[in-house]
Amino acid sequence: MRRKEIRKVLIESLGDWTSGETLAKSLDISRAAVWKQVQSLRAEGYDIEASKRGYRLRSVPDLLSEDLVRSGLETKFVGRTIFIHSSVTSTNAEAKRIAPSAEDGTVVISEVQTAGRGRMERPWLSPRGGLWMSIILKPKIPPALAFSVNIAASVAAARALEGLYGLKVRIKWPNDLLVGERKICGILTEIGAEMDLLEYAVVGIGINANLDRDLLPEEWEATSISAELGRDVFRAELAGRVLEEVERASEEMAESFDRLRKDWSLRSGTLGRRVRIITRSGEFEGVAEALEDDGSLLVRRDDGAPERVIAGDCVHLRAAGEEANGGA
Ligand code: BT5
């Protein structure tokens, strides 16, 4: 308990000096006890400098503890309950298991997923170093509007990556996040519904955070935050920011889907491009023109006919027939 409190105070004053006396007073323990706790935090990997001025936290280990994710989290409901696992099959599977009785905004995170899933049962590689997270949302909307949760999640994740690291992220329809032409984040939203009411949506967000590019097969055209920045990032901070952005986007979704749609469109790497669309019923090429009110992609076929695609895969083409991102 004491160590948790000290850790909280130290993290909250990250980068600033805090005197041993201040810490001792605020925690109601002796200065010797503060020293002992600092030593044990150091043993956990916290880089804490000590001098006559007191203590200063230089860096925290890249741990995904509940405390670290929660520290400084400014949300009303997203992340009120957070479960962190060291290994699960899939955070979406775990979130769906608990969703019926979980409160709105509950979060499941795992260091590793042994059977991470993409859309259409495709595998999602999830080694240590990534951020594999699922958020249970319970908006009071009809199941037909569940696509808007997807749009909200992709805008939220893009805002987080841009806001924290200045990465120029483009959204590839329906909800892949690309840096350049490389995929850095994938989103899988699954729902549970009754006839006319969404019971829950499980928004699974997979971000390649601190992953070596070598881990990701070249044909996937994938990248990671650490590969883009040339340094590792604190995944707990990233998780917190994504949660804040998801809450903000879900509030916007409730107020005006149109605003969210506009933001999605501004960040889109798909609109205005030649694309190949692959659906269960076949494939065709054309130019992506707009994201419609129902979340579908309006594609102008080469013969001029408009086609609205509600579900499927989209391949960005550079010129006729040439693939710029296999993307699926
Ligand atoms: C997605 O599917 O992009 C959705 C991925 C969602 C993953 C999150 S992690 C937390 C939560 N728990 C889960 O089990 N899932 C969610 P899709 O568009 O179908 O892309 C899948 C394809 O991306 C695969 O077929 C590979 O080609 C490629 N791929 C697999 N792992 C990848 C990775 N780590 N980074 C980039 N591409 C990957």
CSV table of N, CA, C and O in Angstrom, one decimal, residues 195-272:
chain,number,residue,atom,x,y,z
A,195,MET,N,-32.7,-7.8,-30.2
A,195,MET,CA,-33.4,-7.4,-31.5
A,195,MET,C,-33.1,-6.0,-31.8
A,195,MET,O,-32.6,-5.6,-32.9
A,196,ASP,N,-33.4,-5.1,-30.9
A,196,ASP,CA,-33.3,-3.7,-31.3
A,196,ASP,C,-32.4,-2.8,-30.4
A,196,ASP,O,-32.4,-1.6,-30.4
A,197,LEU,N,-31.6,-3.5,-29.6
A,197,LEU,CA,-30.7,-2.7,-28.7
A,197,LEU,C,-29.3,-3.4,-28.6
A,197,LEU,O,-29.3,-4.6,-28.5
A,198,LEU,N,-28.3,-2.5,-28.8
A,198,LEU,CA,-27.0,-3.1,-28.6
A,198,LEU,C,-26.7,-3.4,-27.2
A,198,LEU,O,-26.9,-2.5,-26.3
A,199,GLU,N,-26.4,-4.6,-26.9
A,199,GLU,CA,-26.1,-5.0,-25.5
A,199,GLU,C,-24.7,-4.5,-25.1
A,199,GLU,O,-24.5,-3.8,-24.1
A,200,TYR,N,-23.8,-4.7,-26.0
A,200,TYR,CA,-22.4,-4.2,-25.7
A,200,TYR,C,-21.6,-4.2,-27.0
A,200,TYR,O,-22.0,-5.0,-28.0
A,201,ALA,N,-20.6,-3.4,-27.1
A,201,ALA,CA,-19.6,-3.5,-28.2
A,201,ALA,C,-18.3,-3.7,-27.5
A,201,ALA,O,-18.0,-3.1,-26.5
A,202,VAL,N,-17.5,-4.7,-28.0
A,202,VAL,CA,-16.2,-4.9,-27.6
A,202,VAL,C,-15.2,-4.3,-28.7
A,202,VAL,O,-15.2,-4.8,-29.8
A,203,VAL,N,-14.6,-3.2,-28.3
A,203,VAL,CA,-13.7,-2.6,-29.3
A,203,VAL,C,-12.2,-3.1,-29.0
A,203,VAL,O,-11.7,-2.7,-27.9
A,204,GLY,N,-11.7,-3.9,-29.9
A,204,GLY,CA,-10.4,-4.4,-29.7
A,204,GLY,C,-9.4,-3.6,-30.5
A,204,GLY,O,-9.6,-3.4,-31.7
A,205,ILE,N,-8.4,-3.0,-29.8
A,205,ILE,CA,-7.4,-2.1,-30.5
A,205,ILE,C,-6.1,-2.8,-30.3
A,205,ILE,O,-5.6,-3.0,-29.2
A,206,GLY,N,-5.4,-3.0,-31.4
A,206,GLY,CA,-4.1,-3.6,-31.3
A,206,GLY,C,-3.1,-2.6,-31.9
A,206,GLY,O,-3.2,-2.2,-33.1
A,207,ILE,N,-2.2,-2.1,-31.1
A,207,ILE,CA,-1.2,-1.2,-31.6
A,207,ILE,C,0.2,-1.8,-31.5
A,207,ILE,O,0.6,-2.2,-30.4
A,208,ASN,N,0.9,-1.8,-32.6
A,208,ASN,CA,2.3,-2.2,-32.5
A,208,ASN,C,3.1,-1.1,-31.9
A,208,ASN,O,3.5,-0.2,-32.6
A,209,ALA,N,3.3,-1.2,-30.6
A,209,ALA,CA,4.0,-0.2,-29.9
A,209,ALA,C,5.5,-0.4,-29.9
A,209,ALA,O,6.2,0.1,-30.8
A,210,ASN,N,6.1,-1.2,-29.0
A,210,ASN,CA,7.5,-1.4,-29.0
A,210,ASN,C,7.8,-2.7,-29.6
A,210,ASN,O,8.1,-3.7,-28.9
A,211,LEU,N,7.7,-2.8,-30.9
A,211,LEU,CA,8.0,-4.1,-31.6
A,211,LEU,C,9.0,-3.8,-32.7
A,211,LEU,O,8.9,-2.9,-33.4
A,212,ASP,N,10.0,-4.7,-32.8
A,212,ASP,CA,11.0,-4.7,-33.9
A,212,ASP,C,10.3,-5.0,-35.2
A,212,ASP,O,9.5,-5.9,-35.2
A,213,ARG,N,10.6,-4.3,-36.2
A,213,ARG,CA,10.0,-4.5,-37.5
A,213,ARG,C,10.3,-5.9,-38.0
A,213,ARG,O,9.4,-6.5,-38.7
A,214,ASP,N,11.4,-6.5,-37.5
A,214,ASP,CA,11.8,-7.9,-38.0
A,214,ASP,C,10.7,-8.9,-37.5
A,214,ASP,O,10.6,-10.0,-38.1
A,215,LEU,N,10.0,-8.6,-36.4
A,215,LEU,CA,9.0,-9.5,-35.9
A,215,LEU,C,7.8,-9.6,-36.9
A,215,LEU,O,7.0,-10.5,-36.8
A,216,LEU,N,7.6,-8.6,-37.7
A,216,LEU,CA,6.4,-8.5,-38.5
A,216,LEU,C,6.8,-8.8,-40.0
A,216,LEU,O,7.6,-8.2,-40.6
A,217,PRO,N,6.2,-9.9,-40.5
A,217,PRO,CA,6.6,-10.4,-41.9
A,217,PRO,C,6.5,-9.2,-42.9
A,217,PRO,O,5.5,-8.4,-42.8
A,218,GLU,N,7.4,-9.1,-43.7
A,218,GLU,CA,7.5,-8.0,-44.6
A,218,GLU,C,6.2,-7.8,-45.5
A,218,GLU,O,5.8,-6.7,-45.8
A,219,GLU,N,5.7,-9.0,-45.9
A,219,GLU,CA,4.5,-8.9,-46.8
A,219,GLU,C,3.3,-8.3,-46.1
A,219,GLU,O,2.3,-7.9,-46.8
A,220,TRP,N,3.3,-8.1,-44.8
A,220,TRP,CA,2.2,-7.4,-44.1
A,220,TRP,C,2.3,-5.9,-44.3
A,220,TRP,O,1.3,-5.2,-44.0
A,221,GLU,N,3.4,-5.5,-44.6
A,221,GLU,CA,3.7,-4.0,-44.7
A,221,GLU,C,3.2,-3.4,-43.4
A,221,GLU,O,2.4,-2.4,-43.4
A,222,ALA,N,3.8,-3.9,-42.3
A,222,ALA,CA,3.5,-3.4,-41.0
A,222,ALA,C,4.6,-2.5,-40.4
A,222,ALA,O,5.8,-2.6,-40.9
A,223,THR,N,4.3,-1.7,-39.4
A,223,THR,CA,5.3,-1.0,-38.7
A,223,THR,C,4.9,-0.9,-37.3
A,223,THR,O,3.9,-1.4,-36.9
A,224,SER,N,5.8,-0.2,-36.5
A,224,SER,CA,5.5,-0.1,-35.1
A,224,SER,C,5.9,1.3,-34.6
A,224,SER,O,6.6,2.0,-35.4
A,225,ILE,N,5.4,1.8,-33.5
A,225,ILE,CA,5.7,3.1,-33.0
A,225,ILE,C,7.2,3.2,-32.8
A,225,ILE,O,7.9,4.2,-33.3
A,226,SER,N,7.8,2.2,-32.2
A,226,SER,CA,9.3,2.3,-31.9
A,226,SER,C,10.1,2.3,-33.2
A,226,SER,O,11.1,3.0,-33.3
A,227,ALA,N,9.6,1.6,-34.2
A,227,ALA,CA,10.3,1.6,-35.5
A,227,ALA,C,10.2,3.0,-36.2
A,227,ALA,O,11.2,3.5,-36.7
A,228,GLU,N,9.0,3.7,-36.0
A,228,GLU,CA,8.9,5.0,-36.6
A,228,GLU,C,9.6,6.1,-35.8
A,228,GLU,O,10.1,7.0,-36.4
A,229,LEU,N,9.6,6.0,-34.5
A,229,LEU,CA,10.3,7.0,-33.7
A,229,LEU,C,11.7,6.8,-33.4
A,229,LEU,O,12.4,7.7,-33.0
A,230,GLY,N,12.2,5.5,-33.5
A,230,GLY,CA,13.5,5.2,-33.2
A,230,GLY,C,13.7,5.1,-31.7
A,230,GLY,O,14.9,5.2,-31.2
A,231,ARG,N,12.7,5.0,-30.9
A,231,ARG,CA,12.8,4.8,-29.5
A,231,ARG,C,11.5,4.1,-29.0
A,231,ARG,O,10.5,4.1,-29.6
A,232,ASP,N,11.7,3.5,-27.8
A,232,ASP,CA,10.5,2.9,-27.2
A,232,ASP,C,9.6,3.9,-26.5
A,232,ASP,O,10.1,5.0,-26.2
A,233,VAL,N,8.4,3.5,-26.3
A,233,VAL,CA,7.4,4.4,-25.7
A,233,VAL,C,6.9,3.8,-24.4
A,233,VAL,O,7.0,2.6,-24.3
A,234,PHE,N,6.2,4.6,-23.6
A,234,PHE,CA,5.6,4.0,-22.4
A,234,PHE,C,4.2,3.5,-22.7
A,234,PHE,O,3.3,4.4,-23.0
A,235,ARG,N,4.0,2.2,-22.8
A,235,ARG,CA,2.7,1.8,-23.2
A,235,ARG,C,1.6,2.1,-22.2
A,235,ARG,O,0.4,2.3,-22.7
A,236,ALA,N,1.9,2.3,-21.0
A,236,ALA,CA,0.9,2.7,-20.0
A,236,ALA,C,0.3,4.1,-20.3
A,236,ALA,O,-0.9,4.3,-20.3
A,237,GLU,N,1.2,4.9,-20.7
A,237,GLU,CA,0.8,6.3,-21.1
A,237,GLU,C,0.0,6.2,-22.4
A,237,GLU,O,-1.1,6.9,-22.5
A,238,LEU,N,0.4,5.4,-23.3
A,238,LEU,CA,-0.3,5.2,-24.6
A,238,LEU,C,-1.7,4.7,-24.3
A,238,LEU,O,-2.7,5.2,-24.8
A,239,ALA,N,-1.8,3.7,-23.4
A,239,ALA,CA,-3.1,3.1,-23.1
A,239,ALA,C,-4.0,4.1,-22.5
A,239,ALA,O,-5.2,4.2,-22.9
A,240,GLY,N,-3.5,4.9,-21.6
A,240,GLY,CA,-4.3,6.0,-21.0
A,240,GLY,C,-4.8,7.0,-22.0
A,240,GLY,O,-6.0,7.3,-22.0
A,241,ARG,N,-4.0,7.4,-22.9
A,241,ARG,CA,-4.4,8.3,-23.9
A,241,ARG,C,-5.4,7.8,-24.8
A,241,ARG,O,-6.4,8.4,-25.2
A,242,VAL,N,-5.2,6.5,-25.2
A,242,VAL,CA,-6.2,5.9,-26.1
A,242,VAL,C,-7.6,5.8,-25.4
A,242,VAL,O,-8.6,6.1,-25.9
A,243,LEU,N,-7.6,5.5,-24.1
A,243,LEU,CA,-8.8,5.4,-23.3
A,243,LEU,C,-9.5,6.8,-23.3
A,243,LEU,O,-10.7,6.9,-23.5
A,244,GLU,N,-8.7,7.8,-23.1
A,244,GLU,CA,-9.3,9.2,-23.0
A,244,GLU,C,-9.9,9.5,-24.4
A,244,GLU,O,-11.0,10.1,-24.5
A,245,GLU,N,-9.2,9.2,-25.4
A,245,GLU,CA,-9.7,9.5,-26.8
A,245,GLU,C,-10.9,8.7,-27.1
A,245,GLU,O,-11.8,9.2,-27.8
A,246,VAL,N,-11.0,7.4,-26.7
A,246,VAL,CA,-12.1,6.6,-27.0
A,246,VAL,C,-13.4,7.2,-26.2
A,246,VAL,O,-14.4,7.3,-26.8
A,247,GLU,N,-13.2,7.6,-25.0
A,247,GLU,CA,-14.3,8.3,-24.3
A,247,GLU,C,-14.8,9.5,-25.0
A,247,GLU,O,-16.0,9.7,-25.3
A,248,ARG,N,-13.8,10.3,-25.4
A,248,ARG,CA,-14.1,11.6,-26.1
A,248,ARG,C,-14.9,11.3,-27.4
A,248,ARG,O,-15.9,11.9,-27.7
A,249,ALA,N,-14.4,10.3,-28.2
A,249,ALA,CA,-15.0,10.0,-29.5
A,249,ALA,C,-16.4,9.4,-29.3
A,249,ALA,O,-17.3,9.6,-30.1
A,250,SER,N,-16.5,8.6,-28.2
A,250,SER,CA,-17.8,8.0,-28.0
A,250,SER,C,-18.9,9.1,-27.6
A,250,SER,O,-20.0,9.0,-27.9
A,251,GLU,N,-18.4,10.1,-26.9
A,251,GLU,CA,-19.3,11.2,-26.6
A,251,GLU,C,-19.7,12.0,-27.8
A,251,GLU,O,-20.8,12.3,-28.0
A,252,GLU,N,-18.7,12.2,-28.7
A,252,GLU,CA,-19.0,12.9,-30.0
A,252,GLU,C,-20.0,12.1,-30.8
A,252,GLU,O,-20.8,12.6,-31.4
A,253,MET,N,-19.8,10.7,-30.7
A,253,MET,CA,-20.7,9.9,-31.5
A,253,MET,C,-22.1,10.1,-31.1
A,253,MET,O,-23.0,10.1,-31.9
A,254,ALA,N,-22.3,10.2,-29.8
A,254,ALA,CA,-23.6,10.4,-29.2
A,254,ALA,C,-24.2,11.8,-29.6
A,254,ALA,O,-25.4,11.9,-29.9
A,255,GLU,N,-23.3,12.8,-29.7
A,255,GLU,CA,-23.8,14.1,-30.0
A,255,GLU,C,-24.0,14.3,-31.5
A,255,GLU,O,-25.1,14.8,-31.9
A,256,SER,N,-23.0,14.0,-32.3
A,256,SER,CA,-23.2,14.2,-33.7
A,256,SER,C,-22.2,13.3,-34.5
A,256,SER,O,-21.0,13.5,-34.5
A,257,PHE,N,-22.8,12.3,-35.1
A,257,PHE,CA,-22.0,11.4,-35.9
A,257,PHE,C,-21.3,12.1,-37.0
A,257,PHE,O,-20.2,11.7,-37.4
A,258,ASP,N,-22.0,13.1,-37.5
A,258,ASP,CA,-21.5,13.9,-38.7
A,258,ASP,C,-20.1,14.5,-38.4
A,258,ASP,O,-19.2,14.4,-39.3
A,259,ARG,N,-19.9,15.0,-37.2
A,259,ARG,CA,-18.6,15.6,-36.9
A,259,ARG,C,-17.5,14.5,-36.9
A,259,ARG,O,-16.4,14.8,-37.4
A,260,LEU,N,-17.9,13.4,-36.3
A,260,LEU,CA,-16.9,12.3,-36.3
A,260,LEU,C,-16.6,11.8,-37.7
A,260,LEU,O,-15.4,11.5,-38.0
A,261,ARG,N,-17.6,11.7,-38.5
A,261,ARG,CA,-17.4,11.3,-39.9
A,261,ARG,C,-16.5,12.3,-40.6
A,261,ARG,O,-15.7,11.8,-41.4
A,262,LYS,N,-16.7,13.6,-40.3
A,262,LYS,CA,-15.8,14.5,-41.0
A,262,LYS,C,-14.4,14.4,-40.6
A,262,LYS,O,-13.5,14.4,-41.4
A,263,ASP,N,-14.2,14.1,-39.3
A,263,ASP,CA,-12.8,13.9,-38.8
A,263,ASP,C,-12.2,12.6,-39.4
A,263,ASP,O,-11.1,12.6,-39.8
A,264,TRP,N,-13.0,11.6,-39.4
A,264,TRP,CA,-12.5,10.3,-40.1
A,264,TRP,C,-12.1,10.7,-41.5
A,264,TRP,O,-11.1,10.2,-42.0
A,265,SER,N,-13.0,11.4,-42.2
A,265,SER,CA,-12.7,11.7,-43.6
A,265,SER,C,-11.4,12.5,-43.8
A,265,SER,O,-10.7,12.3,-44.7
A,266,LEU,N,-11.2,13.5,-42.9
A,266,LEU,CA,-10.0,14.3,-43.0
A,266,LEU,C,-8.7,13.4,-42.8
A,266,LEU,O,-7.7,13.7,-43.3
A,267,ARG,N,-8.9,12.4,-41.9
A,267,ARG,CA,-7.7,11.6,-41.6
A,267,ARG,C,-7.6,10.4,-42.6
A,267,ARG,O,-6.7,9.5,-42.4
A,268,SER,N,-8.6,10.3,-43.5
A,268,SER,CA,-8.6,9.1,-44.3
A,268,SER,C,-7.5,9.0,-45.3
A,268,SER,O,-7.2,10.0,-46.0
A,269,GLY,N,-6.9,7.9,-45.5
A,269,GLY,CA,-5.9,7.7,-46.6
A,269,GLY,C,-6.6,7.0,-47.7
A,269,GLY,O,-6.0,6.7,-48.7
A,270,THR,N,-7.9,6.7,-47.6
A,270,THR,CA,-8.6,5.9,-48.6
A,270,THR,C,-9.4,6.8,-49.6
A,270,THR,O,-9.4,6.6,-50.8
A,271,LEU,N,-10.0,7.9,-49.0
A,271,LEU,CA,-10.8,8.7,-49.9
A,271,LEU,C,-10.0,9.4,-51.0
A,271,LEU,O,-8.9,9.9,-50.7
A,272,GLY,N,-10.5,9.4,-52.2
A,272,GLY,CA,-9.9,10.0,-53.3
A,272,GLY,C,-8.9,9.0,-54.0
A,272,GLY,O,-8.3,9.4,-55.0
